[in-house]
mmCIF file of C-alpha atoms in Angstrom:
data_model
loop_
_atom_site.group_PDB
_atom_site.id
_atom_site.type_symbol
_atom_site.label_atom_id
_atom_site.label_comp_id
_atom_site.label_asym_id
_atom_site.label_seq_id
_atom_site.Cartn_x
_atom_site.Cartn_y
_atom_site.Cartn_z
ATOM 1 C CA UNK A 1 -7.924 4.582 -8.968
ATOM 2 C CA UNK A 2 -6.609 2.207 -6.354
ATOM 3 C CA UNK A 3 -4.951 2.568 -2.988
ATOM 4 C CA UNK A 4 -3.750 0.377 -0.144
ATOM 5 C CA UNK A 5 -3.519 1.146 3.549
ATOM 6 C CA UNK A 6 -1.457 -1.053 5.819
ATOM 7 C CA UNK A 7 -2.205 -0.442 9.480
ATOM 8 C CA UNK A 8 0.960 -0.416 11.552
ATOM 9 C CA UNK A 9 4.376 0.215 10.083
ATOM 10 C CA UNK A 10 5.938 -2.061 12.726
ATOM 11 C CA UNK A 11 4.492 -5.164 14.349
ATOM 12 C CA UNK A 12 6.247 -7.259 16.983
ATOM 13 C CA UNK A 13 5.153 -10.745 17.977
ATOM 14 C CA UNK A 14 6.655 -13.467 20.121
ATOM 15 C CA UNK A 15 7.891 -16.625 18.493
ATOM 16 C CA UNK A 16 4.966 -19.058 18.301
ATOM 17 C CA UNK A 17 2.338 -16.310 18.533
ATOM 18 C CA UNK A 18 -0.268 -15.410 15.943
ATOM 19 C CA UNK A 19 0.810 -13.054 13.189
ATOM 20 C CA UNK A 20 -1.812 -10.592 11.934
ATOM 21 C CA UNK A 21 -0.882 -7.911 9.404
ATOM 22 C CA UNK A 22 -3.688 -5.637 8.312
ATOM 23 C CA UNK A 23 -4.430 -4.389 4.820
ATOM 24 C CA UNK A 24 -7.346 -2.357 3.530
ATOM 25 C CA UNK A 25 -7.755 -1.428 -0.087
ATOM 26 C CA UNK A 26 -9.718 0.910 -2.268
ATOM 27 C CA UNK A 27 -10.552 0.004 -5.845
ATOM 28 C CA UNK A 28 -13.111 1.181 -8.376
ATOM 29 C CA UNK A 29 -13.120 -2.251 -10.055
ATOM 30 C CA UNK A 30 -13.020 -5.787 -8.652
ATOM 31 C CA UNK A 31 -9.532 -6.004 -7.208
ATOM 32 C CA UNK A 32 -6.719 -8.446 -7.505
ATOM 33 C CA UNK A 33 -4.864 -8.505 -4.181
ATOM 34 C CA UNK A 34 -1.343 -9.552 -3.302
ATOM 35 C CA UNK A 35 0.980 -9.931 -0.356
ATOM 36 C CA UNK A 36 4.705 -9.723 -0.995
ATOM 37 C CA UNK A 37 7.546 -10.228 1.486
ATOM 38 C CA UNK A 38 10.911 -8.489 1.419
ATOM 39 C CA UNK A 39 13.859 -9.849 3.372
ATOM 40 C CA UNK A 40 16.752 -7.476 4.115
ATOM 41 C CA UNK A 41 18.705 -6.457 1.038
ATOM 42 C CA UNK A 42 16.532 -8.536 -1.253
ATOM 43 C CA UNK A 43 13.773 -7.978 -3.773
ATOM 44 C CA UNK A 44 10.104 -8.672 -3.169
ATOM 45 C CA UNK A 45 8.795 -12.210 -3.272
ATOM 46 C CA UNK A 46 5.149 -13.185 -3.718
ATOM 47 C CA UNK A 47 3.563 -14.754 -0.621
ATOM 48 C CA UNK A 48 0.052 -15.177 -1.977
ATOM 49 C CA UNK A 49 -2.554 -13.562 -4.181
ATOM 50 C CA UNK A 50 -6.298 -13.361 -4.602
ATOM 51 C CA UNK A 51 -7.709 -13.223 -8.112
ATOM 52 C CA UNK A 52 -11.153 -14.827 -8.145
ATOM 53 C CA UNK A 53 -12.891 -17.738 -6.456
ATOM 54 C CA UNK A 54 -12.186 -18.831 -2.897
ATOM 55 C CA UNK A 55 -11.781 -15.855 -0.603
ATOM 56 C CA UNK A 56 -9.384 -17.627 1.760
ATOM 57 C CA UNK A 57 -6.035 -17.828 0.037
ATOM 58 C CA UNK A 58 -3.128 -19.940 1.238
ATOM 59 C CA UNK A 59 0.422 -18.960 0.454
ATOM 60 C CA UNK A 60 3.952 -20.025 1.125
ATOM 61 C CA UNK A 61 5.544 -20.457 4.562
ATOM 62 C CA UNK A 62 2.202 -21.087 6.288
ATOM 63 C CA UNK A 63 0.694 -17.672 5.561
ATOM 64 C CA UNK A 64 -2.888 -17.120 4.483
ATOM 65 C CA UNK A 65 -5.148 -14.159 3.793
ATOM 66 C CA UNK A 66 -8.872 -13.680 3.492
ATOM 67 C CA UNK A 67 -10.529 -11.357 1.008
ATOM 68 C CA UNK A 68 -13.484 -9.604 2.627
ATOM 69 C CA UNK A 69 -15.261 -7.458 0.098
ATOM 70 C CA UNK A 70 -17.669 -5.924 2.612
ATOM 71 C CA UNK A 71 -14.764 -4.741 4.729
ATOM 72 C CA UNK A 72 -12.439 -3.982 1.774
ATOM 73 C CA UNK A 73 -9.782 -5.927 3.642
ATOM 74 C CA UNK A 74 -7.150 -8.529 2.863
ATOM 75 C CA UNK A 75 -5.432 -9.230 6.185
ATOM 76 C CA UNK A 76 -2.464 -11.609 6.333
ATOM 77 C CA UNK A 77 -2.229 -14.212 9.089
ATOM 78 C CA UNK A 78 -0.017 -17.030 10.263
ATOM 79 C CA UNK A 79 -0.955 -19.141 13.294
ATOM 80 C CA UNK A 80 2.534 -19.437 14.744
ATOM 81 C CA UNK A 81 5.383 -17.002 14.093
ATOM 82 C CA UNK A 82 8.875 -18.240 13.381
ATOM 83 C CA UNK A 83 12.096 -16.284 13.664
ATOM 84 C CA UNK A 84 12.557 -16.604 9.911
ATOM 85 C CA UNK A 85 9.310 -14.639 9.355
ATOM 86 C CA UNK A 86 11.034 -11.395 10.375
ATOM 87 C CA UNK A 87 10.845 -9.258 7.247
ATOM 88 C CA UNK A 88 8.858 -6.445 5.682
ATOM 89 C CA UNK A 89 5.470 -7.290 4.212
ATOM 90 C CA UNK A 90 3.714 -5.382 1.462
ATOM 91 C CA UNK A 91 0.082 -5.527 0.463
ATOM 92 C CA UNK A 92 -0.716 -4.563 -3.141
ATOM 93 C CA UNK A 93 -3.739 -4.172 -5.389
ATOM 94 C CA UNK A 94 -4.260 -4.191 -9.122
ATOM 95 C CA UNK A 95 -7.289 -3.845 -11.327
ATOM 96 C CA UNK A 96 -7.656 -4.636 -14.997
ATOM 97 C CA UNK A 97 -4.301 -3.094 -15.806
ATOM 98 C CA UNK A 98 -1.059 -4.737 -14.837
ATOM 99 C CA UNK A 99 0.056 -2.006 -12.502
ATOM 100 C CA UNK A 100 0.461 -2.823 -8.835
ATOM 101 C CA UNK A 101 -0.233 -0.217 -6.177
ATOM 102 C CA UNK A 102 1.637 -1.046 -2.982
ATOM 103 C CA UNK A 103 0.999 -0.148 0.621
ATOM 104 C CA UNK A 104 3.752 1.439 2.716
ATOM 105 C CA UNK A 105 4.752 -1.895 4.189
ATOM 106 C CA UNK A 106 4.728 -3.451 7.666
ATOM 107 C CA UNK A 107 7.969 -4.518 9.274
ATOM 108 C CA UNK A 108 7.483 -7.686 11.305
ATOM 109 C CA UNK A 109 9.791 -8.424 14.216
ATOM 110 C CA UNK A 110 9.721 -11.816 15.928
ATOM 111 C CA UNK A 111 10.860 -11.907 19.541
ATOM 112 C CA UNK A 112 12.444 -15.152 20.755
ATOM 113 C CA UNK B 1 15.608 -19.675 -14.689
ATOM 114 C CA UNK B 2 17.982 -17.186 -13.070
ATOM 115 C CA UNK B 3 15.210 -14.771 -12.204
ATOM 116 C CA UNK B 4 15.301 -11.045 -12.861
ATOM 117 C CA UNK B 5 18.874 -9.796 -12.982
ATOM 118 C CA UNK B 6 19.850 -6.255 -12.077
ATOM 119 C CA UNK B 7 23.200 -4.529 -12.224
ATOM 120 C CA UNK B 8 24.962 -3.013 -10.503
ATOM 121 C CA UNK B 9 23.767 -4.058 -7.047
ATOM 122 C CA UNK B 10 25.263 -0.950 -5.501
ATOM 123 C CA UNK B 11 26.136 2.375 -7.078
ATOM 124 C CA UNK B 12 27.718 5.359 -5.405
ATOM 125 C CA UNK B 13 28.098 8.476 -7.489
ATOM 126 C CA UNK B 14 28.470 12.202 -7.121
ATOM 127 C CA UNK B 15 25.787 14.753 -7.797
ATOM 128 C CA UNK B 16 25.632 15.709 -11.449
ATOM 129 C CA UNK B 17 26.933 12.414 -12.769
ATOM 130 C CA UNK B 18 25.001 10.152 -15.129
ATOM 131 C CA UNK B 19 23.780 6.878 -13.666
ATOM 132 C CA UNK B 20 22.607 3.865 -15.676
ATOM 133 C CA UNK B 21 20.816 0.957 -14.063
ATOM 134 C CA UNK B 22 20.345 -2.292 -15.967
ATOM 135 C CA UNK B 23 17.779 -5.050 -15.921
ATOM 136 C CA UNK B 24 17.399 -8.421 -17.603
ATOM 137 C CA UNK B 25 13.844 -9.779 -17.221
ATOM 138 C CA UNK B 26 12.881 -13.411 -16.989
ATOM 139 C CA UNK B 27 12.904 -14.997 -20.429
ATOM 140 C CA UNK B 28 9.429 -15.055 -21.965
ATOM 141 C CA UNK B 29 8.059 -12.276 -19.793
ATOM 142 C CA UNK B 30 6.543 -9.507 -21.877
ATOM 143 C CA UNK B 31 5.946 -6.924 -19.136
ATOM 144 C CA UNK B 32 8.764 -5.062 -17.413
ATOM 145 C CA UNK B 33 8.387 -2.636 -14.525
ATOM 146 C CA UNK B 34 10.769 -0.175 -12.865
ATOM 147 C CA UNK B 35 10.107 0.776 -9.224
ATOM 148 C CA UNK B 36 11.816 3.071 -6.745
ATOM 149 C CA UNK B 37 11.787 2.378 -2.998
ATOM 150 C CA UNK B 38 12.491 5.025 -0.374
ATOM 151 C CA UNK B 39 11.717 5.272 3.324
ATOM 152 C CA UNK B 40 9.571 8.334 2.805
ATOM 153 C CA UNK B 41 7.545 7.309 -0.239
ATOM 154 C CA UNK B 42 7.629 3.522 -0.138
ATOM 155 C CA UNK B 43 7.451 1.605 -3.421
ATOM 156 C CA UNK B 44 6.620 3.724 -6.435
ATOM 157 C CA UNK B 45 6.068 2.526 -9.982
ATOM 158 C CA UNK B 46 8.180 4.635 -12.326
ATOM 159 C CA UNK B 47 7.436 3.137 -15.741
ATOM 160 C CA UNK B 48 6.400 -0.105 -17.340
ATOM 161 C CA UNK B 49 6.830 -1.705 -20.751
ATOM 162 C CA UNK B 50 4.847 -4.237 -22.730
ATOM 163 C CA UNK B 51 6.669 -5.988 -25.567
ATOM 164 C CA UNK B 52 9.462 -3.416 -25.296
ATOM 165 C CA UNK B 53 7.090 -0.454 -25.676
ATOM 166 C CA UNK B 54 6.653 2.020 -22.801
ATOM 167 C CA UNK B 55 3.008 1.921 -21.706
ATOM 168 C CA UNK B 56 2.873 4.282 -18.746
ATOM 169 C CA UNK B 57 5.677 6.585 -17.642
ATOM 170 C CA UNK B 58 3.556 8.835 -15.449
ATOM 171 C CA UNK B 59 5.569 7.816 -12.410
ATOM 172 C CA UNK B 60 8.861 9.064 -13.785
ATOM 173 C CA UNK B 61 9.684 11.943 -11.454
ATOM 174 C CA UNK B 62 11.127 14.373 -13.974
ATOM 175 C CA UNK B 63 12.946 14.724 -17.243
ATOM 176 C CA UNK B 64 16.224 13.710 -15.671
ATOM 177 C CA UNK B 65 14.894 10.145 -15.669
ATOM 178 C CA UNK B 66 14.614 8.074 -18.828
ATOM 179 C CA UNK B 67 14.063 4.389 -19.503
ATOM 180 C CA UNK B 68 14.542 2.240 -22.562
ATOM 181 C CA UNK B 69 13.935 -1.335 -23.560
ATOM 182 C CA UNK B 70 15.808 -1.985 -26.810
ATOM 183 C CA UNK B 71 14.918 -5.676 -26.826
ATOM 184 C CA UNK B 72 12.998 -8.281 -24.872
ATOM 185 C CA UNK B 73 15.938 -9.173 -22.667
ATOM 186 C CA UNK B 74 17.318 -5.815 -21.610
ATOM 187 C CA UNK B 75 16.175 -2.524 -20.123
ATOM 188 C CA UNK B 76 17.933 0.514 -18.728
ATOM 189 C CA UNK B 77 16.941 3.295 -16.367
ATOM 190 C CA UNK B 78 19.079 6.384 -16.709
ATOM 191 C CA UNK B 79 19.352 9.406 -14.450
ATOM 192 C CA UNK B 80 21.141 12.429 -15.882
ATOM 193 C CA UNK B 81 22.149 14.486 -13.999
ATOM 194 C CA UNK B 82 21.805 12.677 -10.704
ATOM 195 C CA UNK B 83 20.877 14.467 -7.468
ATOM 196 C CA UNK B 84 21.117 13.390 -3.805
ATOM 197 C CA UNK B 85 17.318 13.038 -3.609
ATOM 198 C CA UNK B 86 17.554 10.252 -6.198
ATOM 199 C CA UNK B 87 19.203 8.042 -3.589
ATOM 200 C CA UNK B 88 16.969 4.985 -3.270
ATOM 201 C CA UNK B 89 16.706 1.310 -4.110
ATOM 202 C CA UNK B 90 15.563 0.759 -7.683
ATOM 203 C CA UNK B 91 13.807 -2.490 -8.518
ATOM 204 C CA UNK B 92 13.047 -4.077 -11.820
ATOM 205 C CA UNK B 93 10.221 -6.628 -12.093
ATOM 206 C CA UNK B 94 8.829 -8.701 -14.923
ATOM 207 C CA UNK B 95 5.654 -10.673 -15.565
ATOM 208 C CA UNK B 96 3.793 -12.699 -18.168
ATOM 209 C CA UNK B 97 0.072 -12.097 -17.664
ATOM 210 C CA UNK B 98 -2.306 -14.954 -18.373
ATOM 211 C CA UNK B 99 -5.278 -12.597 -18.393
ATOM 212 C CA UNK B 100 -6.376 -9.161 -17.275
ATOM 213 C CA UNK B 101 -4.828 -8.326 -13.928
ATOM 214 C CA UNK B 102 -3.920 -10.810 -11.217
ATOM 215 C CA UNK B 103 -0.525 -11.744 -12.574
ATOM 216 C CA UNK B 104 2.546 -12.170 -10.412
ATOM 217 C CA UNK B 105 5.410 -9.761 -10.814
ATOM 218 C CA UNK B 106 8.867 -11.206 -10.209
ATOM 219 C CA UNK B 107 11.309 -8.774 -8.680
ATOM 220 C CA UNK B 108 15.031 -8.458 -9.080
ATOM 221 C CA UNK B 109 17.343 -7.918 -6.099
ATOM 222 C CA UNK B 110 17.452 -4.169 -6.655
ATOM 223 C CA UNK B 111 20.147 -1.551 -7.167
ATOM 224 C CA UNK B 112 20.972 0.595 -4.167
ATOM 225 C CA UNK B 113 21.869 4.040 -5.489
ATOM 226 C CA UNK B 114 23.623 6.617 -3.355
ATOM 227 C CA UNK B 115 24.171 10.086 -4.789
ATOM 228 C CA UNK B 116 26.603 12.180 -2.779
#
């Protein structure tokens, strides 16, 4: 069984500030981890994913995430927030099956 | 590729009516997923197909919900009869796994269903 916990349903940052969105997972098998972004009235779009290999994963739009097995975490970061980053972000986990288990999502607001 | 296509984008219906949501996956993708998104429950997997065969429908909330995939390029999710608590955004996603796990799912734009 797998589960995902995203800490903070809403996060606000100033434009140019660091973005940090937290994700912790639970998995009985080595996990595959994902971050998706959802802009208003749109479907989900993949930001980045961890499968195997390097634990620091770089994605689109300057985002990156680090897989930390000891902490069961996969936090998403971006050094400098842009207004266009305002969206909802979902962390997800899968195991050997193709099912994704999503967290509840974190809505990011960027303050000018 | 046009991506995953869903129709209609918006549906407003009255309680008791039948609702049919449609999805066209990305060509060549052999997995298709139906999700429901609500404020209270977040994103829930309802059912998924592999090569047009339903693999896991344990997320389907009740017998009023049914899903079919008659061919590789078309799937439907039907609710009969519909109830106000079915109001949600329904997403279809497709993928083409290269190995066990770790594959990207590509999402459609969703259908926003409102049941009055």
